[in-house]
């Protein structure tokens, strides 16, 4: 049994699409996992198959390595984000910049389900787009959280999983640059046209950096990162 394959947490957003390319460059077998837990993410989830097919068509090695896609329904998370929010926590979230759909510890839950699936699929590596550099305030994106979780999962499942977070210490401009380095302009174009990171989940207007409301924290980060990336590309 070989465990040199990877499972990528793949929502269909910019970060997870970049992580999928990163994994396809490194691992002989790559499977993807999406979580279905509220309406906001339908736009992202619906685009996943298209992103996977397009990326496989970009590169023969990626085509060979890309394996199965999995979707896990986590209705309970939707229940927490939709019904458990009191007015006072809503105001606190708005002040702190966290979206109202925020579910505390969401990434811990995602990675735990991912590890359970990776165990069954004999995949030794789990890849996620968590980032501490310009994260939107999610404490479970922090490197210490991920490292602690790796230890907990390995103890709790008696396996040797390695949790990879290739975006942990880079900013959004560098995430765009990473996509370009991995997949060239076709991957950058695919990310602009077909990935969604907007908190509102609407396609909205087409900006230079892609689709989205243009004003939520996720759109703001994506737009600023893209502008910096383009400015640096011109300067080179
Ligand atoms: Zn937005």
CSV table of C-alpha atoms and ligand atoms in Angstrom, one decimal:
chain,number,residue,atom,x,y,z
A,1,UNK,CA,0.0,0.0,0.0
A,2,UNK,CA,1.4,3.3,-1.1
A,3,UNK,CA,0.6,6.5,0.8
A,4,UNK,CA,2.6,8.9,-1.3
A,5,UNK,CA,-0.6,10.4,-2.7
A,6,UNK,CA,-2.3,13.6,-1.6
A,7,UNK,CA,-5.8,14.8,-0.8
A,8,UNK,CA,-6.4,18.5,-1.5
A,9,UNK,CA,-9.1,20.5,0.2
A,10,UNK,CA,-10.6,21.9,-3.0
A,11,UNK,CA,-13.4,24.4,-2.7
A,12,UNK,CA,-13.0,25.9,-6.1
A,13,UNK,CA,-11.7,29.2,-4.8
A,14,UNK,CA,-8.5,30.9,-5.7
A,15,UNK,CA,-6.4,29.5,-2.9
A,16,UNK,CA,-7.5,25.9,-3.1
A,17,UNK,CA,-7.1,25.9,-6.9
A,18,UNK,CA,-3.5,27.1,-6.5
A,19,UNK,CA,-3.0,24.4,-3.9
A,20,UNK,CA,-4.3,21.8,-6.3
A,21,UNK,CA,-1.7,22.9,-8.9
A,22,UNK,CA,0.9,22.8,-6.2
A,23,UNK,CA,0.0,19.2,-5.3
A,24,UNK,CA,-0.2,18.1,-9.0
A,25,UNK,CA,3.4,19.2,-9.4
A,26,UNK,CA,4.5,17.1,-6.4
A,27,UNK,CA,2.5,14.0,-5.8
A,28,UNK,CA,2.0,11.0,-8.1
A,29,UNK,CA,-1.6,10.7,-7.1
A,30,UNK,CA,-3.9,13.6,-6.2
A,31,UNK,CA,-7.5,13.4,-5.1
A,32,UNK,CA,-9.8,16.4,-4.2
A,33,UNK,CA,-12.3,17.0,-1.5
A,34,UNK,CA,-15.1,19.6,-1.3
A,35,UNK,CA,-17.4,20.3,1.6
A,36,UNK,CA,-21.0,21.2,1.0
A,37,UNK,CA,-22.4,23.2,3.9
A,38,UNK,CA,-24.2,26.3,2.9
A,39,UNK,CA,-25.7,28.1,-0.1
A,40,UNK,CA,-22.9,30.7,-0.2
A,41,UNK,CA,-20.5,28.0,-1.3
A,42,UNK,CA,-22.7,26.6,-4.1
A,43,UNK,CA,-21.1,28.9,-6.7
A,44,UNK,CA,-17.7,27.7,-5.7
A,45,UNK,CA,-18.7,24.0,-5.5
A,46,UNK,CA,-20.4,24.1,-8.8
A,47,UNK,CA,-17.3,25.2,-10.6
A,48,UNK,CA,-15.0,22.5,-9.2
A,49,UNK,CA,-15.5,19.9,-11.9
A,50,UNK,CA,-14.8,22.5,-14.6
A,51,UNK,CA,-11.6,23.6,-12.8
A,52,UNK,CA,-10.4,20.0,-12.4
A,53,UNK,CA,-11.1,19.2,-16.1
A,54,UNK,CA,-9.4,22.3,-17.3
A,55,UNK,CA,-6.3,21.9,-15.1
A,56,UNK,CA,-6.0,18.2,-16.2
A,57,UNK,CA,-6.1,19.4,-19.8
A,58,UNK,CA,-3.3,21.9,-19.2
A,59,UNK,CA,-0.5,19.5,-18.5
A,60,UNK,CA,-0.1,15.7,-19.3
A,61,UNK,CA,1.5,15.0,-15.9
A,62,UNK,CA,-1.4,16.7,-14.1
A,63,UNK,CA,-3.8,14.7,-16.2
A,64,UNK,CA,-2.1,11.4,-15.1
A,65,UNK,CA,-1.9,12.4,-11.5
A,66,UNK,CA,-5.4,13.8,-10.9
A,67,UNK,CA,-7.6,11.2,-9.4
A,68,UNK,CA,-11.0,11.0,-7.9
A,69,UNK,CA,-13.1,13.9,-6.6
A,70,UNK,CA,-15.0,13.6,-3.3
A,71,UNK,CA,-17.8,15.8,-1.8
A,72,UNK,CA,-18.8,15.5,1.8
A,73,UNK,CA,-22.0,17.1,3.0
A,74,UNK,CA,-21.7,19.0,6.3
A,75,UNK,CA,-25.2,20.2,6.8
A,76,UNK,CA,-24.5,20.7,10.5
A,77,UNK,CA,-22.0,23.5,9.7
A,78,UNK,CA,-24.7,25.3,7.8
A,79,UNK,CA,-27.0,25.0,10.8
A,80,UNK,CA,-24.4,26.5,13.1
A,81,UNK,CA,-23.7,29.4,10.8
A,82,UNK,CA,-27.4,30.1,10.0
A,83,UNK,CA,-29.2,29.6,13.2
A,84,UNK,CA,-26.8,30.0,16.1
A,85,UNK,CA,-25.8,33.6,15.5
A,86,UNK,CA,-27.2,36.1,18.0
A,87,UNK,CA,-27.4,39.8,17.3
A,88,UNK,CA,-24.4,40.5,19.6
A,89,UNK,CA,-22.1,38.0,18.0
A,90,UNK,CA,-23.2,39.3,14.5
A,91,UNK,CA,-22.1,42.8,15.4
A,92,UNK,CA,-18.8,41.5,16.9
A,93,UNK,CA,-18.1,39.6,13.6
A,94,UNK,CA,-18.8,42.7,11.5
A,95,UNK,CA,-16.5,44.8,13.7
A,96,UNK,CA,-13.8,42.1,13.5
A,97,UNK,CA,-14.1,41.7,9.8
A,98,UNK,CA,-15.3,38.0,10.0
A,99,UNK,CA,-18.2,37.1,7.8
A,100,UNK,CA,-21.5,36.2,9.4
A,101,UNK,CA,-21.3,32.7,8.0
A,102,UNK,CA,-18.2,32.2,10.2
A,103,UNK,CA,-18.1,28.8,11.9
A,104,UNK,CA,-15.5,28.7,14.7
A,105,UNK,CA,-13.0,26.0,14.1
A,106,UNK,CA,-14.3,25.2,10.7
A,107,UNK,CA,-10.8,24.3,9.3
A,108,UNK,CA,-10.3,21.9,12.2
A,109,UNK,CA,-13.5,20.1,11.2
A,110,UNK,CA,-12.5,20.1,7.5
A,111,UNK,CA,-9.1,18.7,8.2
A,112,UNK,CA,-10.4,16.0,10.5
A,113,UNK,CA,-12.9,14.8,7.8
A,114,UNK,CA,-10.2,15.1,5.2
A,115,UNK,CA,-7.9,12.9,7.4
A,116,UNK,CA,-10.7,10.3,7.8
A,117,UNK,CA,-11.1,10.2,4.1
A,118,UNK,CA,-7.4,10.1,3.4
A,119,UNK,CA,-7.1,7.2,5.8
A,120,UNK,CA,-9.6,5.2,3.8
A,121,UNK,CA,-8.0,6.2,0.5
A,122,UNK,CA,-4.5,5.5,1.7
A,123,UNK,CA,-3.3,9.1,1.0
A,124,UNK,CA,-0.5,10.2,3.2
A,125,UNK,CA,-0.6,13.9,2.4
A,126,UNK,CA,-3.3,16.5,3.1
A,127,UNK,CA,-3.1,19.9,1.4
A,128,UNK,CA,-5.0,23.0,2.4
A,129,UNK,CA,-5.0,26.7,1.5
A,130,UNK,CA,-4.8,28.0,5.1
A,131,UNK,CA,-2.8,31.2,5.3
A,132,UNK,CA,-1.6,33.2,8.3
A,133,UNK,CA,-0.1,36.1,6.3
A,134,UNK,CA,-3.3,38.0,5.3
A,135,UNK,CA,-6.0,35.7,6.6
A,136,UNK,CA,-9.4,37.2,7.3
A,137,UNK,CA,-9.1,36.6,11.0
A,138,UNK,CA,-9.7,32.9,11.2
A,139,UNK,CA,-7.6,31.6,14.1
A,140,UNK,CA,-7.8,28.0,12.8
A,141,UNK,CA,-5.8,29.1,9.7
A,142,UNK,CA,-2.8,29.7,11.9
A,143,UNK,CA,0.3,27.5,11.5
A,144,UNK,CA,0.2,26.5,15.2
A,145,UNK,CA,-3.3,25.2,14.8
A,146,UNK,CA,-2.4,23.1,11.8
A,147,UNK,CA,0.7,21.7,13.4
A,148,UNK,CA,-1.2,20.8,16.6
A,149,UNK,CA,-3.9,19.2,14.5
A,150,UNK,CA,-1.4,17.1,12.5
A,151,UNK,CA,-0.1,15.7,15.8
A,152,UNK,CA,-3.7,15.1,17.1
A,153,UNK,CA,-4.7,13.3,13.9
A,154,UNK,CA,-1.6,11.2,13.7
A,155,UNK,CA,-2.1,10.1,17.3
A,156,UNK,CA,-5.9,9.6,16.9
A,157,UNK,CA,-5.7,7.7,13.7
A,158,UNK,CA,-2.4,6.0,14.2
A,159,UNK,CA,-1.1,7.2,10.8
A,160,UNK,CA,1.6,9.4,9.6
A,161,UNK,CA,-0.2,12.2,7.8
A,162,UNK,CA,1.6,15.3,6.7
A,163,UNK,CA,-0.5,18.4,6.5
A,164,UNK,CA,0.8,20.8,3.9
A,165,UNK,CA,-0.2,24.5,3.7
A,166,UNK,CA,1.8,25.9,0.8
A,167,UNK,CA,0.2,29.4,1.2
A,168,UNK,CA,0.8,29.7,4.9
A,169,UNK,CA,3.5,32.4,4.7
A,170,UNK,CA,2.8,34.1,1.5
A,171,UNK,CA,0.5,37.0,0.7
A,172,UNK,CA,-2.2,37.1,-2.0
A,173,UNK,CA,0.1,38.7,-4.6
A,174,UNK,CA,2.5,35.8,-4.1
A,175,UNK,CA,-0.4,33.3,-4.4
A,176,UNK,CA,-1.1,34.8,-7.8
A,177,UNK,CA,2.6,34.5,-8.6
A,178,UNK,CA,2.7,30.9,-7.4
A,179,UNK,CA,-0.2,30.0,-9.8
A,180,UNK,CA,1.7,31.6,-12.6
A,181,UNK,CA,4.9,29.7,-11.8
A,182,UNK,CA,3.0,26.4,-11.6
A,183,UNK,CA,0.6,26.7,-14.5
A,184,UNK,CA,1.6,29.8,-16.5
A,185,UNK,CA,-0.8,32.3,-17.9
A,186,UNK,CA,-3.5,29.6,-18.6
A,187,UNK,CA,-3.8,28.8,-14.9
A,188,UNK,CA,-3.8,32.5,-14.0
A,189,UNK,CA,-6.6,33.1,-16.6
A,190,UNK,CA,-8.5,30.1,-15.3
A,191,UNK,CA,-8.3,31.4,-11.7
A,192,UNK,CA,-9.5,34.9,-12.8
A,193,UNK,CA,-12.4,33.6,-14.8
A,194,UNK,CA,-13.6,30.6,-12.9
A,195,UNK,CA,-12.7,30.7,-9.2
A,196,UNK,CA,-14.7,32.4,-6.5
A,197,UNK,CA,-13.6,33.7,-3.2
A,198,UNK,CA,-16.3,36.3,-2.5
A,199,UNK,CA,-18.1,35.9,0.8
A,200,UNK,CA,-21.4,36.8,-0.8
A,201,UNK,CA,-21.1,33.9,-3.2
A,202,UNK,CA,-22.4,36.0,-6.1
A,203,UNK,CA,-20.6,36.2,-9.4
A,204,UNK,CA,-21.2,39.9,-9.6
A,205,UNK,CA,-19.2,42.1,-11.9
A,206,UNK,CA,-16.1,41.0,-13.8
A,207,UNK,CA,-13.1,42.8,-12.4
A,208,UNK,CA,-9.4,42.5,-13.5
A,209,UNK,CA,-9.0,39.9,-10.7
A,210,UNK,CA,-12.2,38.0,-11.5
A,211,UNK,CA,-15.8,38.0,-10.3
A,212,UNK,CA,-17.2,39.0,-6.9
A,213,UNK,CA,-19.0,41.8,-5.0
A,214,UNK,CA,-15.8,43.8,-4.9
A,215,UNK,CA,-16.2,45.0,-1.3
A,216,UNK,CA,-16.2,42.1,1.1
A,217,UNK,CA,-12.9,41.3,2.9
A,218,UNK,CA,-12.3,38.3,0.5
A,219,UNK,CA,-12.8,40.4,-2.6
A,220,UNK,CA,-10.7,43.2,-1.1
A,221,UNK,CA,-7.8,40.8,-0.4
A,222,UNK,CA,-8.0,39.2,-3.9
A,223,UNK,CA,-8.2,42.6,-5.6
A,224,UNK,CA,-5.2,44.1,-3.7
A,225,UNK,CA,-3.2,40.9,-4.2
A,226,UNK,CA,-3.9,40.9,-7.9
A,227,UNK,CA,-3.0,44.6,-8.3
A,228,UNK,CA,0.3,44.0,-6.5
A,229,UNK,CA,1.0,40.9,-8.6
A,230,UNK,CA,0.3,42.7,-11.9
A,231,UNK,CA,2.5,45.7,-10.8
A,232,UNK,CA,5.4,43.3,-9.9
A,233,UNK,CA,5.0,41.4,-13.2
A,234,UNK,CA,5.3,44.7,-15.1
A,235,UNK,CA,8.4,45.7,-13.1
A,236,UNK,CA,10.2,42.4,-13.9
B,1,LIG,ZN1,-17.0,39.8,-2.3
